[in-house]
Amino acid sequence: MSLNKTETMSKSKQILIIEDDSDILQVLETVLIYNEFAVTSIEGTDDIFESIETYKPDLILTDYLLTGLNGGKICQLIKGNKDTCHLPVVLISAYPELATSFGNFGFDAFINKPFNIGELVDKIEELLEKWFFSKSGSRKSPKEKAK
């Protein structure tokens, strides 16, 4: 398994993990792949829009403390762009006070480290169901679902 980029295409639900701690990254990859998600992992990004264009995720799972863009800024950029604001973003951090005290980043869920694996997977599945998939399995934004 490469720590810079890992992919498996066992399911259509693509998760982009942004995490620079190799041990946590390995746990996240293992758990999500076991739960049949397609997973791409990167240790960080200086251009989240390029990463989104390259990996085409259905959900982004990002640590808060990262080299380069931190998870809060990544979330703000995603949620502030009309083309990406529909993407669910899960922010994870061992420092919840730090991650939440600097403002509202617009994340869809916050998970404390250490995290409960079952709760993490349940939250990801809930967000994917809520934001993306209709009964036919087609991708829809919240605005499209409301119609």
XYZ file of N, CA and C in Angstrom:
441
model
N 0.832 -1.181 0.000
C 0.000 0.000 0.000
C 0.876 1.244 0.000
N 0.663 2.114 -0.936
C 1.396 3.380 -0.982
C 0.739 4.375 -0.046
N 1.551 5.150 0.669
C 0.988 6.143 1.567
C 0.629 7.424 0.838
N 1.173 7.656 -0.347
C 0.852 8.858 -1.090
C -0.436 8.712 -1.883
N -0.714 7.542 -2.375
C -1.914 7.352 -3.171
C -2.264 5.876 -3.157
N -3.468 5.559 -2.725
C -3.924 4.186 -2.716
C -5.321 4.156 -3.308
N -5.543 3.249 -4.226
C -6.855 3.190 -4.848
C -7.351 1.752 -4.896
N -8.626 1.587 -4.741
C -9.304 0.335 -5.011
C -10.657 0.700 -5.587
N -11.133 -0.044 -6.553
C -12.372 0.321 -7.211
C -13.451 -0.738 -6.976
N -13.623 -1.167 -5.743
C -14.587 -2.212 -5.440
C -16.018 -1.702 -5.324
N -16.206 -0.391 -5.211
C -17.526 0.187 -5.038
C -17.543 1.555 -5.691
N -18.703 2.032 -6.060
C -18.768 3.314 -6.754
C -18.646 4.511 -5.815
N -18.712 4.301 -4.521
C -18.603 5.407 -3.575
C -17.128 5.694 -3.306
N -16.637 6.778 -3.885
C -15.219 7.129 -3.827
C -14.943 8.053 -2.644
N -14.023 7.641 -1.785
C -13.633 8.427 -0.618
C -12.209 8.929 -0.838
N -12.010 10.241 -0.683
C -10.673 10.822 -0.704
C -10.270 11.087 0.734
N -9.199 10.421 1.174
C -8.664 10.627 2.521
C -7.460 11.549 2.414
N -7.457 12.603 3.243
C -6.297 13.487 3.327
C -5.798 13.410 4.767
N -4.685 12.730 4.947
C -4.153 12.442 6.287
C -2.649 12.266 6.182
N -1.884 12.989 7.008
C -0.428 12.892 6.928
C 0.199 11.993 7.990
N -0.589 11.404 8.856
C -0.089 10.439 9.837
C -0.241 9.044 9.220
N 0.883 8.403 8.908
C 0.838 7.136 8.178
C 0.096 6.030 8.927
N 0.174 5.998 10.252
C -0.533 4.965 11.014
C -2.042 5.155 10.926
N -2.493 6.384 11.101
C -3.937 6.662 11.010
C -4.415 6.451 9.585
N -3.622 6.863 8.616
C -3.973 6.673 7.213
C -4.156 5.195 6.903
N -3.261 4.367 7.401
C -3.371 2.930 7.150
C -4.643 2.351 7.769
N -4.992 2.783 8.980
C -6.227 2.317 9.629
C -7.443 2.746 8.809
N -7.474 4.015 8.414
C -8.611 4.518 7.635
C -8.756 3.772 6.313
N -7.642 3.582 5.610
C -7.678 2.838 4.342
C -8.211 1.428 4.556
N -7.678 0.743 5.546
C -8.070 -0.646 5.809
C -9.551 -0.753 6.125
N -10.034 0.118 7.008
C -11.443 0.084 7.414
C -12.363 0.386 6.237
N -12.045 1.416 5.474
C -12.927 1.804 4.378
C -12.897 0.794 3.233
N -11.724 0.267 2.924
C -11.643 -0.767 1.890
C -12.400 -2.012 2.343
N -12.258 -2.393 3.607
C -12.996 -3.527 4.154
C -14.503 -3.322 4.006
N -14.952 -2.078 4.146
C -16.372 -1.749 4.004
C -16.753 -1.438 2.563
N -15.895 -1.842 1.628
C -16.140 -1.819 0.190
C -16.283 -0.425 -0.410
N -15.581 0.535 0.148
C -15.493 1.847 -0.471
C -14.287 1.869 -1.401
N -14.373 2.657 -2.451
C -13.211 2.938 -3.290
C -12.447 4.042 -2.571
N -11.168 3.847 -2.348
C -10.394 4.757 -1.507
C -9.188 5.295 -2.265
N -9.008 6.603 -2.168
C -7.790 7.257 -2.620
C -7.249 8.021 -1.425
N -5.963 7.893 -1.180
C -5.350 8.554 -0.033
C -4.206 9.437 -0.476
N -4.165 10.646 0.088
C -3.051 11.549 -0.141
C -2.643 12.126 1.210
N -1.381 12.489 1.330
C -0.877 13.001 2.605
C -1.157 14.479 2.787
N -1.527 15.166 1.732
C -1.828 16.586 1.797
C -2.056 17.113 0.407
N -2.478 18.370 0.319
C -2.687 18.997 -0.977
C -2.511 20.500 -0.845
N -1.954 21.090 -1.871
C -1.874 22.551 -1.932
C -2.961 23.102 -2.844
N -3.642 22.209 -3.587
C -4.716 22.617 -4.483
C -5.840 21.591 -4.401
N -6.800 21.850 -3.516
C -7.883 20.881 -3.298
C -8.725 20.696 -4.558
N -8.881 21.736 -5.361
C -9.695 21.604 -6.570
C -9.025 20.701 -7.603
N -7.711 20.756 -7.686
C -6.983 19.828 -8.559
C -7.140 18.395 -8.046
N -7.068 18.223 -6.729
C -7.244 16.888 -6.150
C -8.650 16.357 -6.417
N -9.645 17.218 -6.298
C -11.027 16.802 -6.566
C -11.186 16.431 -8.036
N -10.629 17.230 -8.919
C -10.714 16.941 -10.359
C -10.009 15.629 -10.690
N -8.868 15.389 -10.077
C -8.092 14.182 -10.342
C -8.770 12.928 -9.803
N -9.241 12.975 -8.552
C -9.728 11.761 -7.886
C -11.249 11.611 -7.902
N -11.975 12.682 -8.197
C -13.436 12.657 -8.302
C -14.116 11.968 -7.105
N -13.855 12.460 -5.897
C -14.441 11.805 -4.718
C -15.929 12.094 -4.561
N -16.605 11.174 -3.891
C -17.990 11.374 -3.472
C -18.039 11.947 -2.061
N -16.939 11.815 -1.324
C -16.834 12.318 0.036
C -15.359 12.534 0.340
N -15.068 13.570 1.124
C -13.692 13.842 1.528
C -13.588 13.693 3.040
N -12.613 12.924 3.462
C -12.313 12.701 4.875
C -10.942 13.306 5.114
N -10.877 14.391 5.889
C -9.604 15.087 6.060
C -9.276 15.345 7.513
N -8.004 15.201 7.827
C -7.495 15.596 9.124
C -7.471 17.118 9.160
N -7.495 17.686 10.361
C -7.413 19.136 10.480
C -5.977 19.619 10.355
N -5.069 19.014 11.119
C -3.665 19.449 11.113
C -2.907 18.742 9.991
N -2.622 19.492 8.938
C -1.914 18.968 7.778
C -0.828 19.949 7.362
N 0.171 19.439 6.652
C 1.153 20.307 6.023
C 0.493 20.921 4.788
N 0.789 22.174 4.503
C 0.122 22.838 3.377
C -1.231 23.335 3.850
N -2.238 23.127 3.033
C -3.591 23.521 3.438
C -4.048 22.654 4.600
N -4.567 23.289 5.679
C -5.105 22.479 6.766
C -6.531 22.052 6.422
N -7.052 21.115 7.177
C -8.381 20.575 6.903
C -9.484 21.610 6.954
N -9.367 22.595 7.839
C -10.369 23.655 7.920
C -10.401 24.486 6.657
N -9.233 24.854 6.164
C -9.148 25.646 4.931
C -9.634 24.832 3.743
N -9.275 23.551 3.699
C -9.754 22.671 2.633
C -11.276 22.675 2.618
N -11.873 22.526 3.791
C -13.327 22.503 3.901
C -13.925 23.842 3.450
N -13.360 24.955 3.903
C -13.854 26.276 3.503
C -13.812 26.458 1.996
N -12.738 26.043 1.372
C -12.614 26.176 -0.074
C -13.664 25.341 -0.802
N -13.838 24.098 -0.353
C -14.819 23.202 -0.982
C -16.223 23.773 -0.838
N -16.583 24.157 0.378
C -17.945 24.620 0.650
C -18.221 26.010 0.069
N -17.166 26.768 -0.213
C -17.330 28.099 -0.768
C -17.366 28.138 -2.288
N -17.242 26.986 -2.925
C -17.227 26.916 -4.387
C -18.518 26.258 -4.870
N -19.214 26.923 -5.791
C -20.518 26.403 -6.240
C -20.418 25.030 -6.917
N -19.250 24.712 -7.470
C -19.088 23.432 -8.142
C -18.769 22.279 -7.199
N -18.335 22.599 -5.970
C -17.939 21.543 -5.041
C -18.683 21.591 -3.706
N -19.519 22.604 -3.498
C -20.154 22.790 -2.189
C -21.045 21.618 -1.781
N -21.479 20.809 -2.740
C -22.330 19.653 -2.436
C -21.545 18.465 -1.871
N -20.203 18.480 -2.035
C -19.401 17.354 -1.552
C -19.411 17.287 -0.032
N -19.762 16.146 0.541
C -19.665 16.010 1.991
C -18.201 16.002 2.430
N -17.923 16.711 3.512
C -16.581 16.757 4.070
C -16.664 16.354 5.538
N -15.868 15.362 5.911
C -15.758 14.926 7.298
C -14.387 15.371 7.784
N -14.384 16.188 8.827
C -13.151 16.684 9.429
C -12.848 15.821 10.648
N -11.605 15.330 10.740
C -11.191 14.537 11.893
C -10.011 15.228 12.565
N -9.978 15.143 13.890
C -8.880 15.780 14.617
C -8.795 15.247 16.034
N -7.569 15.185 16.521
C -7.344 14.858 17.930
C -7.493 16.097 18.799
N -7.662 17.241 18.168
C -7.769 18.520 18.873
C -9.072 19.214 18.488
N -10.203 18.721 18.990
C -11.493 19.292 18.558
C -11.642 20.772 18.880
N -11.077 21.210 19.997
C -11.190 22.627 20.351
C -10.462 23.487 19.326
N -9.290 23.038 18.907
C -8.508 23.767 17.913
C -9.239 23.792 16.571
N -9.738 22.645 16.165
C -10.375 22.536 14.854
C -11.689 23.299 14.772
N -12.362 23.471 15.879
C -13.664 24.141 15.838
C -13.633 25.565 16.366
N -12.532 25.984 16.982
C -12.493 27.311 17.588
C -12.171 28.425 16.606
N -11.609 28.092 15.471
C -11.205 29.125 14.523
C -12.309 29.509 13.555
N -13.503 29.051 13.770
C -14.606 29.439 12.907
C -15.370 28.256 12.386
N -16.384 28.565 11.634
C -17.224 27.540 11.029
C -16.664 27.212 9.657
N -16.092 26.047 9.525
C -15.490 25.649 8.263
C -16.526 25.058 7.306
N -17.715 24.758 7.789
C -18.770 24.222 6.936
C -18.735 22.722 6.753
N -17.947 22.015 7.574
C -17.887 20.558 7.426
C -19.249 19.934 7.708
N -19.451 18.765 7.129
C -20.718 18.053 7.302
C -20.719 17.187 8.540
N -19.542 16.808 8.997
C -19.421 16.016 10.224
C -18.031 16.228 10.797
N -17.952 16.130 12.118
C -16.673 16.209 12.813
C -16.506 14.936 13.625
N -15.349 14.308 13.501
C -15.057 13.069 14.218
C -13.788 13.298 15.045
N -13.877 13.024 16.345
C -12.716 13.131 17.231
C -11.801 11.925 17.052
N -10.496 12.186 17.118
C -9.515 11.104 17.235
C -9.239 10.943 18.722
N -9.112 9.750 19.236
C -9.313 8.504 18.508
C -10.791 8.313 18.193
N -11.055 7.665 17.086
C -12.431 7.518 16.626
C -12.893 6.075 16.748
N -14.202 5.928 16.855
C -14.834 4.618 16.849
C -15.043 4.240 15.385
N -14.482 3.131 14.970
C -14.522 2.719 13.568
C -15.959 2.565 13.073
N -16.794 1.936 13.853
C -18.191 1.740 13.448
C -18.918 3.061 13.264
N -18.705 3.999 14.185
C -19.346 5.310 14.068
C -18.836 6.072 12.850
N -17.546 5.956 12.563
C -16.972 6.611 11.396
C -17.618 6.085 10.112
N -17.689 4.783 9.966
C -18.283 4.177 8.771
C -19.763 4.544 8.675
N -20.485 4.487 9.793
C -21.908 4.859 9.790
C -22.100 6.298 9.341
N -21.258 7.215 9.817
C -21.363 8.626 9.451
C -21.090 8.818 7.965
N -20.078 8.144 7.445
C -19.765 8.234 6.018
C -20.935 7.723 5.183
N -21.470 6.571 5.550
C -22.608 6.016 4.807
C -23.820 6.938 4.880
N -24.072 7.510 6.041
C -25.191 8.440 6.215
C -25.033 9.666 5.310
N -23.842 10.238 5.292
C -23.613 11.424 4.466
C -23.720 11.109 2.980
N -23.187 9.985 2.564
C -23.288 9.604 1.159
C -24.738 9.395 0.754
N -25.492 8.753 1.608
C -26.915 8.538 1.318
C -27.655 9.865 1.276
N -27.394 10.711 2.241
C -28.090 11.994 2.352
C -27.809 12.909 1.168
N -26.549 13.014 0.774
C -26.158 14.021 -0.200
C -26.094 13.543 -1.637
N -25.893 12.259 -1.889
C -25.576 11.878 -3.247
C -26.489 10.893 -3.950
N -27.002 9.939 -3.260
C -27.587 8.844 -4.002
C -29.101 8.778 -3.866
N -29.755 8.838 -5.014
C -31.196 8.649 -5.039
C -31.447 7.143 -5.075
N -32.692 6.750 -5.115
C -33.020 5.318 -5.155
C -32.444 4.642 -6.394
N -32.287 5.390 -7.475
C -31.743 4.809 -8.705
C -30.223 4.746 -8.687
N -29.594 5.363 -7.662
C -28.150 5.341 -7.561
C -27.481 6.457 -8.321
N -28.253 7.400 -8.845
C -27.624 8.505 -9.567
C -27.192 9.595 -8.602
N -26.178 10.307 -8.993
C -25.595 11.349 -8.158
C -26.442 12.612 -8.265
N -26.863 13.148 -7.117
C -27.663 14.353 -7.102
C -27.193 15.274 -5.995
N -27.238 16.553 -6.271
C -26.909 17.526 -5.255
C -28.144 17.736 -4.379
N -28.016 18.360 -3.211
C -29.171 18.617 -2.357
C -30.245 19.426 -3.073
N -29.850 20.392 -3.909
C -30.824 21.179 -4.654
C -31.611 20.315 -5.619
N -30.927 19.381 -6.288
C -31.605 18.493 -7.221
C -32.547 17.537 -6.488
N -32.133 17.071 -5.306
C -32.977 16.161 -4.526
C -34.248 16.843 -4.052
N -34.183 18.156 -3.822
C -35.338 18.894 -3.317
C -36.408 19.083 -4.382
N -36.050 18.974 -5.646
C -37.017 19.187 -6.739
C -38.014 18.065 -6.821
